mmCIF file with all atom_site columns, C-alpha atoms in Angstrom:
data_model
loop_
_atom_site.group_PDB
_atom_site.id
_atom_site.type_symbol
_atom_site.label_atom_id
_atom_site.label_alt_id
_atom_site.label_comp_id
_atom_site.label_asym_id
_atom_site.label_entity_id
_atom_site.label_seq_id
_atom_site.pdbx_PDB_ins_code
_atom_site.Cartn_x
_atom_site.Cartn_y
_atom_site.Cartn_z
_atom_site.occupancy
_atom_site.B_iso_or_equiv
_atom_site.pdbx_formal_charge
_atom_site.auth_seq_id
_atom_site.auth_comp_id
_atom_site.auth_asym_id
_atom_site.auth_atom_id
_atom_site.pdbx_PDB_model_num
ATOM 1   C CA . MET E 1 1   ? -1.771  -36.929 -8.177 1.00 70.00 ? 15  MET E CA 1
ATOM 2   C CA . SER E 1 2   ? -4.608  -34.440 -7.807 1.00 88.00 ? 16  SER E CA 1
ATOM 3   C CA . ILE E 1 3   ? -5.702  -32.894 -4.554 1.00 91.00 ? 17  ILE E CA 1
ATOM 4   C CA . LEU E 1 4   ? -9.320  -32.201 -3.714 1.00 90.00 ? 18  LEU E CA 1
ATOM 5   C CA . GLU E 1 5   ? -10.479 -29.498 -1.317 1.00 92.00 ? 19  GLU E CA 1
ATOM 6   C CA . THR E 1 6   ? -14.044 -29.667 -0.104 1.00 93.00 ? 20  THR E CA 1
ATOM 7   C CA . VAL E 1 7   ? -15.938 -28.017 2.725  1.00 93.00 ? 21  VAL E CA 1
ATOM 8   C CA . ILE E 1 8   ? -18.774 -29.651 4.621  1.00 95.00 ? 22  ILE E CA 1
ATOM 9   C CA . GLU E 1 9   ? -21.028 -28.048 7.171  1.00 95.00 ? 23  GLU E CA 1
ATOM 10  C CA . ILE E 1 10  ? -21.077 -29.391 10.712 1.00 94.00 ? 24  ILE E CA 1
ATOM 11  C CA . PRO E 1 11  ? -23.351 -27.440 13.067 1.00 93.00 ? 25  PRO E CA 1
ATOM 12  C CA . ASN E 1 12  ? -21.471 -25.966 16.029 1.00 91.00 ? 26  ASN E CA 1
ATOM 13  C CA . GLU E 1 13  ? -23.612 -27.870 18.544 1.00 93.00 ? 27  GLU E CA 1
ATOM 14  C CA . HIS E 1 14  ? -22.437 -31.173 17.001 1.00 94.00 ? 28  HIS E CA 1
ATOM 15  C CA . ALA E 1 15  ? -18.809 -30.322 16.208 1.00 93.00 ? 29  ALA E CA 1
ATOM 16  C CA . GLN E 1 16  ? -17.375 -31.354 19.586 1.00 94.00 ? 30  GLN E CA 1
ATOM 17  C CA . ASN E 1 17  ? -19.251 -34.662 19.510 1.00 95.00 ? 31  ASN E CA 1
ATOM 18  C CA . VAL E 1 18  ? -18.150 -35.394 15.926 1.00 95.00 ? 32  VAL E CA 1
ATOM 19  C CA . PHE E 1 19  ? -14.498 -34.354 16.371 1.00 95.00 ? 33  PHE E CA 1
ATOM 20  C CA . GLY E 1 20  ? -14.142 -35.954 19.799 1.00 94.00 ? 34  GLY E CA 1
ATOM 21  C CA . GLN E 1 21  ? -12.338 -34.857 22.915 1.00 94.00 ? 35  GLN E CA 1
ATOM 22  C CA . PHE E 1 22  ? -9.127  -33.049 21.934 1.00 94.00 ? 36  PHE E CA 1
ATOM 23  C CA . ASP E 1 23  ? -10.092 -33.764 18.277 1.00 94.00 ? 37  ASP E CA 1
ATOM 24  C CA . ALA E 1 24  ? -9.352  -37.473 18.766 1.00 96.00 ? 38  ALA E CA 1
ATOM 25  C CA . HIS E 1 25  ? -11.942 -38.574 16.192 1.00 97.00 ? 39  HIS E CA 1
ATOM 26  C CA . ALA E 1 26  ? -10.743 -36.022 13.631 1.00 96.00 ? 40  ALA E CA 1
ATOM 27  C CA . LYS E 1 27  ? -7.123  -37.133 14.085 1.00 96.00 ? 41  LYS E CA 1
ATOM 28  C CA . LYS E 1 28  ? -8.151  -40.777 13.653 1.00 97.00 ? 42  LYS E CA 1
ATOM 29  C CA . ILE E 1 29  ? -9.921  -39.914 10.374 1.00 97.00 ? 43  ILE E CA 1
ATOM 30  C CA . GLU E 1 30  ? -6.882  -37.931 9.185  1.00 96.00 ? 44  GLU E CA 1
ATOM 31  C CA . ARG E 1 31  ? -4.454  -40.776 9.990  1.00 97.00 ? 45  ARG E CA 1
ATOM 32  C CA . THR E 1 32  ? -6.621  -43.515 8.512  1.00 96.00 ? 46  THR E CA 1
ATOM 33  C CA . LEU E 1 33  ? -7.631  -41.772 5.286  1.00 96.00 ? 47  LEU E CA 1
ATOM 34  C CA . HIS E 1 34  ? -4.468  -39.654 4.792  1.00 96.00 ? 48  HIS E CA 1
ATOM 35  C CA . VAL E 1 35  ? -6.373  -36.381 4.567  1.00 97.00 ? 49  VAL E CA 1
ATOM 36  C CA . SER E 1 36  ? -6.157  -33.044 6.350  1.00 96.00 ? 50  SER E CA 1
ATOM 37  C CA . LEU E 1 37  ? -9.166  -31.728 8.251  1.00 96.00 ? 51  LEU E CA 1
ATOM 38  C CA . ILE E 1 38  ? -9.145  -27.985 8.861  1.00 94.00 ? 52  ILE E CA 1
ATOM 39  C CA . PRO E 1 39  ? -11.913 -26.652 11.138 1.00 90.00 ? 53  PRO E CA 1
ATOM 40  C CA . ARG E 1 40  ? -13.807 -23.652 9.800  1.00 86.00 ? 54  ARG E CA 1
ATOM 41  C CA . GLU E 1 41  ? -16.486 -21.440 11.383 1.00 83.00 ? 55  GLU E CA 1
ATOM 42  C CA . SER E 1 42  ? -19.433 -23.666 10.526 1.00 81.00 ? 56  SER E CA 1
ATOM 43  C CA . GLY E 1 43  ? -17.782 -26.829 9.297  1.00 87.00 ? 57  GLY E CA 1
ATOM 44  C CA . VAL E 1 44  ? -14.568 -28.432 8.189  1.00 95.00 ? 58  VAL E CA 1
ATOM 45  C CA . LYS E 1 45  ? -12.354 -28.241 5.111  1.00 95.00 ? 59  LYS E CA 1
ATOM 46  C CA . ILE E 1 46  ? -11.130 -31.617 3.838  1.00 96.00 ? 60  ILE E CA 1
ATOM 47  C CA . ILE E 1 47  ? -7.927  -31.742 1.782  1.00 96.00 ? 61  ILE E CA 1
ATOM 48  C CA . GLY E 1 48  ? -6.632  -34.928 0.196  1.00 96.00 ? 62  GLY E CA 1
ATOM 49  C CA . GLU E 1 49  ? -6.721  -37.257 -2.773 1.00 96.00 ? 63  GLU E CA 1
ATOM 50  C CA . PRO E 1 50  ? -10.212 -37.273 -4.302 1.00 95.00 ? 64  PRO E CA 1
ATOM 51  C CA . VAL E 1 51  ? -11.176 -40.822 -3.252 1.00 95.00 ? 65  VAL E CA 1
ATOM 52  C CA . GLN E 1 52  ? -9.898  -40.404 0.304  1.00 96.00 ? 66  GLN E CA 1
ATOM 53  C CA . ALA E 1 53  ? -11.365 -36.899 0.681  1.00 95.00 ? 67  ALA E CA 1
ATOM 54  C CA . ASP E 1 54  ? -14.741 -38.231 -0.466 1.00 95.00 ? 68  ASP E CA 1
ATOM 55  C CA . ARG E 1 55  ? -14.523 -41.060 2.073  1.00 96.00 ? 69  ARG E CA 1
ATOM 56  C CA . ALA E 1 56  ? -13.657 -38.567 4.820  1.00 96.00 ? 70  ALA E CA 1
ATOM 57  C CA . ARG E 1 57  ? -16.635 -36.426 3.789  1.00 96.00 ? 71  ARG E CA 1
ATOM 58  C CA . LYS E 1 58  ? -18.971 -39.424 3.988  1.00 95.00 ? 72  LYS E CA 1
ATOM 59  C CA . VAL E 1 59  ? -17.587 -40.471 7.389  1.00 96.00 ? 73  VAL E CA 1
ATOM 60  C CA . LEU E 1 60  ? -18.006 -36.955 8.795  1.00 96.00 ? 74  LEU E CA 1
ATOM 61  C CA . GLU E 1 61  ? -21.528 -36.683 7.366  1.00 96.00 ? 75  GLU E CA 1
ATOM 62  C CA . GLU E 1 62  ? -22.489 -40.011 8.953  1.00 96.00 ? 76  GLU E CA 1
ATOM 63  C CA . LEU E 1 63  ? -21.016 -39.056 12.320 1.00 96.00 ? 77  LEU E CA 1
ATOM 64  C CA . THR E 1 64  ? -22.808 -35.698 12.152 1.00 96.00 ? 78  THR E CA 1
ATOM 65  C CA . GLU E 1 65  ? -26.103 -37.457 11.419 1.00 95.00 ? 79  GLU E CA 1
ATOM 66  C CA . LEU E 1 66  ? -25.543 -39.830 14.357 1.00 94.00 ? 80  LEU E CA 1
ATOM 67  C CA . SER E 1 67  ? -24.872 -36.811 16.570 1.00 95.00 ? 81  SER E CA 1
ATOM 68  C CA . LYS E 1 68  ? -28.068 -35.126 15.339 1.00 95.00 ? 82  LYS E CA 1
ATOM 69  C CA . ARG E 1 69  ? -29.965 -38.289 16.300 1.00 92.00 ? 83  ARG E CA 1
ATOM 70  C CA . GLY E 1 70  ? -28.764 -37.827 19.895 1.00 90.00 ? 84  GLY E CA 1
ATOM 71  C CA . ASN E 1 71  ? -25.900 -40.334 19.954 1.00 92.00 ? 85  ASN E CA 1
ATOM 72  C CA . THR E 1 72  ? -22.628 -39.693 21.735 1.00 93.00 ? 86  THR E CA 1
ATOM 73  C CA . ILE E 1 73  ? -19.939 -40.473 19.173 1.00 95.00 ? 87  ILE E CA 1
ATOM 74  C CA . GLN E 1 74  ? -17.555 -43.077 20.571 1.00 95.00 ? 88  GLN E CA 1
ATOM 75  C CA . GLU E 1 75  ? -14.277 -44.348 19.125 1.00 95.00 ? 89  GLU E CA 1
ATOM 76  C CA . GLN E 1 76  ? -16.158 -47.515 18.130 1.00 93.00 ? 90  GLN E CA 1
ATOM 77  C CA . ASN E 1 77  ? -18.504 -45.432 15.933 1.00 94.00 ? 91  ASN E CA 1
ATOM 78  C CA . VAL E 1 78  ? -15.559 -43.739 14.226 1.00 96.00 ? 92  VAL E CA 1
ATOM 79  C CA . ASN E 1 79  ? -13.723 -47.022 13.620 1.00 95.00 ? 93  ASN E CA 1
ATOM 80  C CA . TYR E 1 80  ? -16.836 -48.670 12.217 1.00 94.00 ? 94  TYR E CA 1
ATOM 81  C CA . ALA E 1 81  ? -17.671 -45.667 10.006 1.00 95.00 ? 95  ALA E CA 1
ATOM 82  C CA . LEU E 1 82  ? -14.104 -45.740 8.663  1.00 96.00 ? 96  LEU E CA 1
ATOM 83  C CA . SER E 1 83  ? -14.213 -49.475 7.941  1.00 94.00 ? 97  SER E CA 1
ATOM 84  C CA . LEU E 1 84  ? -17.567 -49.093 6.156  1.00 93.00 ? 98  LEU E CA 1
ATOM 85  C CA . ALA E 1 85  ? -16.166 -46.182 4.128  1.00 94.00 ? 99  ALA E CA 1
ATOM 86  C CA . MET E 1 86  ? -13.157 -48.289 3.094  1.00 93.00 ? 100 MET E CA 1
ATOM 87  C CA . GLU E 1 87  ? -15.611 -50.939 1.828  1.00 92.00 ? 101 GLU E CA 1
ATOM 88  C CA . ASN E 1 88  ? -17.662 -48.255 0.008  1.00 89.00 ? 102 ASN E CA 1
ATOM 89  C CA . MET E 1 89  ? -20.655 -48.941 2.259  1.00 89.00 ? 103 MET E CA 1
ATOM 90  C CA . SER E 1 90  ? -21.181 -45.423 3.582  1.00 82.00 ? 104 SER E CA 1
ATOM 91  C CA . GLY E 1 91  ? -24.677 -44.662 4.803  1.00 85.00 ? 105 GLY E CA 1
ATOM 92  C CA . GLU E 1 92  ? -25.077 -47.994 6.571  1.00 89.00 ? 106 GLU E CA 1
ATOM 93  C CA . LEU E 1 93  ? -24.173 -46.636 10.013 1.00 89.00 ? 107 LEU E CA 1
ATOM 94  C CA . VAL E 1 94  ? -27.155 -44.274 10.060 1.00 90.00 ? 108 VAL E CA 1
ATOM 95  C CA . GLU E 1 95  ? -29.424 -47.073 8.788  1.00 90.00 ? 109 GLU E CA 1
ATOM 96  C CA . ILE E 1 96  ? -28.238 -49.350 11.596 1.00 91.00 ? 110 ILE E CA 1
ATOM 97  C CA . ASP E 1 97  ? -28.902 -46.592 14.142 1.00 90.00 ? 111 ASP E CA 1
ATOM 98  C CA . LYS E 1 98  ? -32.543 -46.341 13.023 1.00 91.00 ? 112 LYS E CA 1
ATOM 99  C CA . GLU E 1 99  ? -33.170 -49.886 14.309 1.00 91.00 ? 113 GLU E CA 1
ATOM 100 C CA . LEU E 1 100 ? -34.477 -49.631 17.890 1.00 93.00 ? 114 LEU E CA 1
ATOM 101 C CA . ILE E 1 101 ? -35.250 -52.858 19.742 1.00 95.00 ? 115 ILE E CA 1
ATOM 102 C CA . CYS E 1 102 ? -36.345 -51.512 23.146 1.00 94.00 ? 116 CYS E CA 1
ATOM 103 C CA . HIS E 1 103 ? -35.191 -49.386 26.084 1.00 94.00 ? 117 HIS E CA 1
ATOM 104 C CA . THR E 1 104 ? -33.522 -50.500 29.303 1.00 93.00 ? 118 THR E CA 1
ATOM 105 C CA . LEU E 1 105 ? -35.102 -49.680 32.665 1.00 93.00 ? 119 LEU E CA 1
ATOM 106 C CA . MET E 1 106 ? -32.856 -46.621 32.770 1.00 94.00 ? 120 MET E CA 1
ATOM 107 C CA . GLY E 1 107 ? -34.175 -45.482 29.373 1.00 91.00 ? 121 GLY E CA 1
ATOM 108 C CA . LYS E 1 108 ? -31.062 -46.349 27.345 1.00 91.00 ? 122 LYS E CA 1
ATOM 109 C CA . PRO E 1 109 ? -31.956 -47.528 23.831 1.00 92.00 ? 123 PRO E CA 1
ATOM 110 C CA . ILE E 1 110 ? -30.922 -51.035 22.812 1.00 95.00 ? 124 ILE E CA 1
ATOM 111 C CA . LYS E 1 111 ? -29.932 -51.097 19.135 1.00 94.00 ? 125 LYS E CA 1
ATOM 112 C CA . PRO E 1 112 ? -27.693 -53.171 16.895 1.00 95.00 ? 126 PRO E CA 1
ATOM 113 C CA . LYS E 1 113 ? -24.276 -51.572 16.457 1.00 92.00 ? 127 LYS E CA 1
ATOM 114 C CA . THR E 1 114 ? -22.960 -53.418 13.403 1.00 92.00 ? 128 THR E CA 1
ATOM 115 C CA . LEU E 1 115 ? -24.311 -54.758 10.119 1.00 92.00 ? 129 LEU E CA 1
ATOM 116 C CA . GLY E 1 116 ? -23.929 -58.297 11.470 1.00 94.00 ? 130 GLY E CA 1
ATOM 117 C CA . GLN E 1 117 ? -25.997 -57.451 14.543 1.00 95.00 ? 131 GLN E CA 1
ATOM 118 C CA . LYS E 1 118 ? -28.655 -55.800 12.350 1.00 95.00 ? 132 LYS E CA 1
ATOM 119 C CA . LYS E 1 119 ? -28.875 -58.916 10.165 1.00 95.00 ? 133 LYS E CA 1
ATOM 120 C CA . TYR E 1 120 ? -29.127 -61.052 13.324 1.00 97.00 ? 134 TYR E CA 1
ATOM 121 C CA . VAL E 1 121 ? -31.971 -58.913 14.723 1.00 97.00 ? 135 VAL E CA 1
ATOM 122 C CA . ASP E 1 122 ? -33.753 -58.977 11.352 1.00 96.00 ? 136 ASP E CA 1
ATOM 123 C CA . ALA E 1 123 ? -33.416 -62.767 11.253 1.00 97.00 ? 137 ALA E CA 1
ATOM 124 C CA . ILE E 1 124 ? -34.869 -63.075 14.777 1.00 96.00 ? 138 ILE E CA 1
ATOM 125 C CA . ARG E 1 125 ? -37.739 -60.803 13.762 1.00 95.00 ? 139 ARG E CA 1
ATOM 126 C CA . ASN E 1 126 ? -38.537 -62.701 10.541 1.00 96.00 ? 140 ASN E CA 1
ATOM 127 C CA . GLN E 1 127 ? -37.695 -66.355 11.271 1.00 96.00 ? 141 GLN E CA 1
ATOM 128 C CA . MET E 1 128 ? -39.178 -68.912 13.670 1.00 92.00 ? 142 MET E CA 1
ATOM 129 C CA . ILE E 1 129 ? -35.789 -70.337 14.748 1.00 93.00 ? 143 ILE E CA 1
ATOM 130 C CA . VAL E 1 130 ? -32.429 -68.565 14.578 1.00 94.00 ? 144 VAL E CA 1
ATOM 131 C CA . PHE E 1 131 ? -29.041 -69.944 15.627 1.00 93.00 ? 145 PHE E CA 1
ATOM 132 C CA . GLY E 1 132 ? -26.608 -67.203 16.599 1.00 92.00 ? 146 GLY E CA 1
ATOM 133 C CA . LEU E 1 133 ? -23.012 -68.289 16.090 1.00 91.00 ? 147 LEU E CA 1
ATOM 134 C CA . GLY E 1 134 ? -19.989 -66.107 16.626 1.00 91.00 ? 148 GLY E CA 1
ATOM 135 C CA . PRO E 1 135 ? -17.230 -64.989 18.957 1.00 91.00 ? 149 PRO E CA 1
ATOM 136 C CA . ALA E 1 136 ? -17.896 -64.309 22.624 1.00 86.00 ? 150 ALA E CA 1
ATOM 137 C CA . GLY E 1 137 ? -18.852 -60.771 23.552 1.00 90.00 ? 151 GLY E CA 1
ATOM 138 C CA . THR E 1 138 ? -20.465 -59.794 20.249 1.00 92.00 ? 152 THR E CA 1
ATOM 139 C CA . GLY E 1 139 ? -23.950 -59.250 21.687 1.00 94.00 ? 153 GLY E CA 1
ATOM 140 C CA . LYS E 1 140 ? -25.728 -62.417 20.549 1.00 94.00 ? 154 LYS E CA 1
ATOM 141 C CA . THR E 1 141 ? -27.398 -63.241 23.876 1.00 92.00 ? 155 THR E CA 1
ATOM 142 C CA . TYR E 1 142 ? -27.998 -59.592 24.792 1.00 95.00 ? 156 TYR E CA 1
ATOM 143 C CA . LEU E 1 143 ? -29.792 -58.841 21.519 1.00 96.00 ? 157 LEU E CA 1
ATOM 144 C CA . ALA E 1 144 ? -31.722 -62.126 21.594 1.00 95.00 ? 158 ALA E CA 1
ATOM 145 C CA . MET E 1 145 ? -32.987 -61.352 25.115 1.00 95.00 ? 159 MET E CA 1
ATOM 146 C CA . ALA E 1 146 ? -33.916 -57.794 24.107 1.00 96.00 ? 160 ALA E CA 1
ATOM 147 C CA . MET E 1 147 ? -35.867 -59.190 21.152 1.00 97.00 ? 161 MET E CA 1
ATOM 148 C CA . ALA E 1 148 ? -37.555 -61.778 23.416 1.00 96.00 ? 162 ALA E CA 1
ATOM 149 C CA . ILE E 1 149 ? -38.595 -59.114 25.931 1.00 95.00 ? 163 ILE E CA 1
ATOM 150 C CA . THR E 1 150 ? -39.934 -56.903 23.138 1.00 96.00 ? 164 THR E CA 1
ATOM 151 C CA . ALA E 1 151 ? -41.944 -59.816 21.714 1.00 95.00 ? 165 ALA E CA 1
ATOM 152 C CA . PHE E 1 152 ? -43.316 -60.567 25.198 1.00 96.00 ? 166 PHE E CA 1
ATOM 153 C CA . LYS E 1 153 ? -44.299 -56.934 25.820 1.00 95.00 ? 167 LYS E CA 1
ATOM 154 C CA . ASN E 1 154 ? -46.029 -56.794 22.417 1.00 95.00 ? 168 ASN E CA 1
ATOM 155 C CA . ASN E 1 155 ? -47.967 -59.999 23.226 1.00 96.00 ? 169 ASN E CA 1
ATOM 156 C CA . GLU E 1 156 ? -46.326 -61.788 20.302 1.00 94.00 ? 170 GLU E CA 1
ATOM 157 C CA . VAL E 1 157 ? -45.329 -64.606 22.691 1.00 93.00 ? 171 VAL E CA 1
ATOM 158 C CA . GLY E 1 158 ? -46.989 -65.790 25.889 1.00 95.00 ? 172 GLY E CA 1
ATOM 159 C CA . ARG E 1 159 ? -43.831 -66.576 27.829 1.00 95.00 ? 173 ARG E CA 1
ATOM 160 C CA . ILE E 1 160 ? -40.042 -66.657 27.640 1.00 93.00 ? 174 ILE E CA 1
ATOM 161 C CA . ILE E 1 161 ? -38.354 -69.914 28.576 1.00 91.00 ? 175 ILE E CA 1
ATOM 162 C CA . LEU E 1 162 ? -34.667 -69.841 29.542 1.00 85.00 ? 176 LEU E CA 1
ATOM 163 C CA . THR E 1 163 ? -32.980 -73.220 29.795 1.00 80.00 ? 177 THR E CA 1
ATOM 164 C CA . ARG E 1 164 ? -29.701 -74.237 31.309 1.00 72.00 ? 178 ARG E CA 1
ATOM 165 C CA . PRO E 1 165 ? -27.170 -75.137 28.652 1.00 68.00 ? 179 PRO E CA 1
ATOM 166 C CA . ALA E 1 166 ? -25.840 -78.679 28.526 1.00 70.00 ? 180 ALA E CA 1
ATOM 167 C CA . ILE E 1 167 ? -22.180 -78.376 29.509 1.00 68.00 ? 181 ILE E CA 1
ATOM 168 C CA . GLU E 1 168 ? -19.355 -80.691 30.379 1.00 67.00 ? 182 GLU E CA 1
ATOM 169 C CA . ALA E 1 169 ? -17.963 -80.733 33.921 1.00 66.00 ? 183 ALA E CA 1
ATOM 170 C CA . GLY E 1 170 ? -15.730 -77.721 34.479 1.00 66.00 ? 184 GLY E CA 1
ATOM 171 C CA . GLU E 1 171 ? -16.679 -76.053 31.181 1.00 68.00 ? 185 GLU E CA 1
ATOM 172 C CA . LYS E 1 172 ? -17.397 -72.330 31.362 1.00 66.00 ? 186 LYS E CA 1
ATOM 173 C CA . LEU E 1 173 ? -19.935 -70.482 29.248 1.00 64.00 ? 187 LEU E CA 1
ATOM 174 C CA . GLY E 1 174 ? -20.691 -66.848 28.579 1.00 61.00 ? 188 GLY E CA 1
ATOM 175 C CA . PHE E 1 175 ? -23.655 -64.712 29.588 1.00 57.00 ? 189 PHE E CA 1
ATOM 176 C CA . LEU E 1 176 ? -25.971 -67.555 30.713 1.00 55.00 ? 190 LEU E CA 1
ATOM 177 C CA . PRO E 1 177 ? -23.700 -69.866 32.733 1.00 53.00 ? 191 PRO E CA 1
ATOM 178 C CA . GLY E 1 178 ? -24.806 -73.421 33.617 1.00 45.00 ? 192 GLY E CA 1
#
C-alpha cells in the first residue's frame, strides 16, 4: 500500500469557510476518505492512499471554489461534494452553483443544490410541460415557482396560474395545500 502526500493551496481568507467551525468539515473529509489533513501556512497537506488523497484534493478544491464564489460552506455542501467524489463526478458541485434562477426579496440567490435539481430546472427551462416527481421536501415546488416567477419577469409568460390540487377528504399535501 503506497501513501501519497500532496499539498494544495487554500487562501487564508477561505480556509475557515472550507474547514468549517472547529474544523468540522475537515474532520468529516478525513473520516469519510480515510486521509489526514494537515493545515499549512497557505494550504493543507493531504496524506493517504493515492485514490483517496486525490478525492480529498478534489473535494477541497471544489469547496474552495464555492467559497471564492461567495458561498458559505454548509455540512450539506461537504456531504454532497464527498458523495460526488466517491462517484468520480468531481467538478459538478461548482457547475451546479453557476446556475442562478433568481433572487429572493432579501437578495438571497435561488439555485439548484443537487444534480437532480439542476436537471429539473433545465427540463423546466427547455420543455413545455414537466412533471416533477420525488420525495417531499426536495425543492420541486420551490424551484418550479422560482422558474415561473423568472419567466414572468422576463415576459416569457403573461401570467402564472396556481390551481388547488384535487385531494381526498382529510388528505394532506405539501407546500401548496388544498
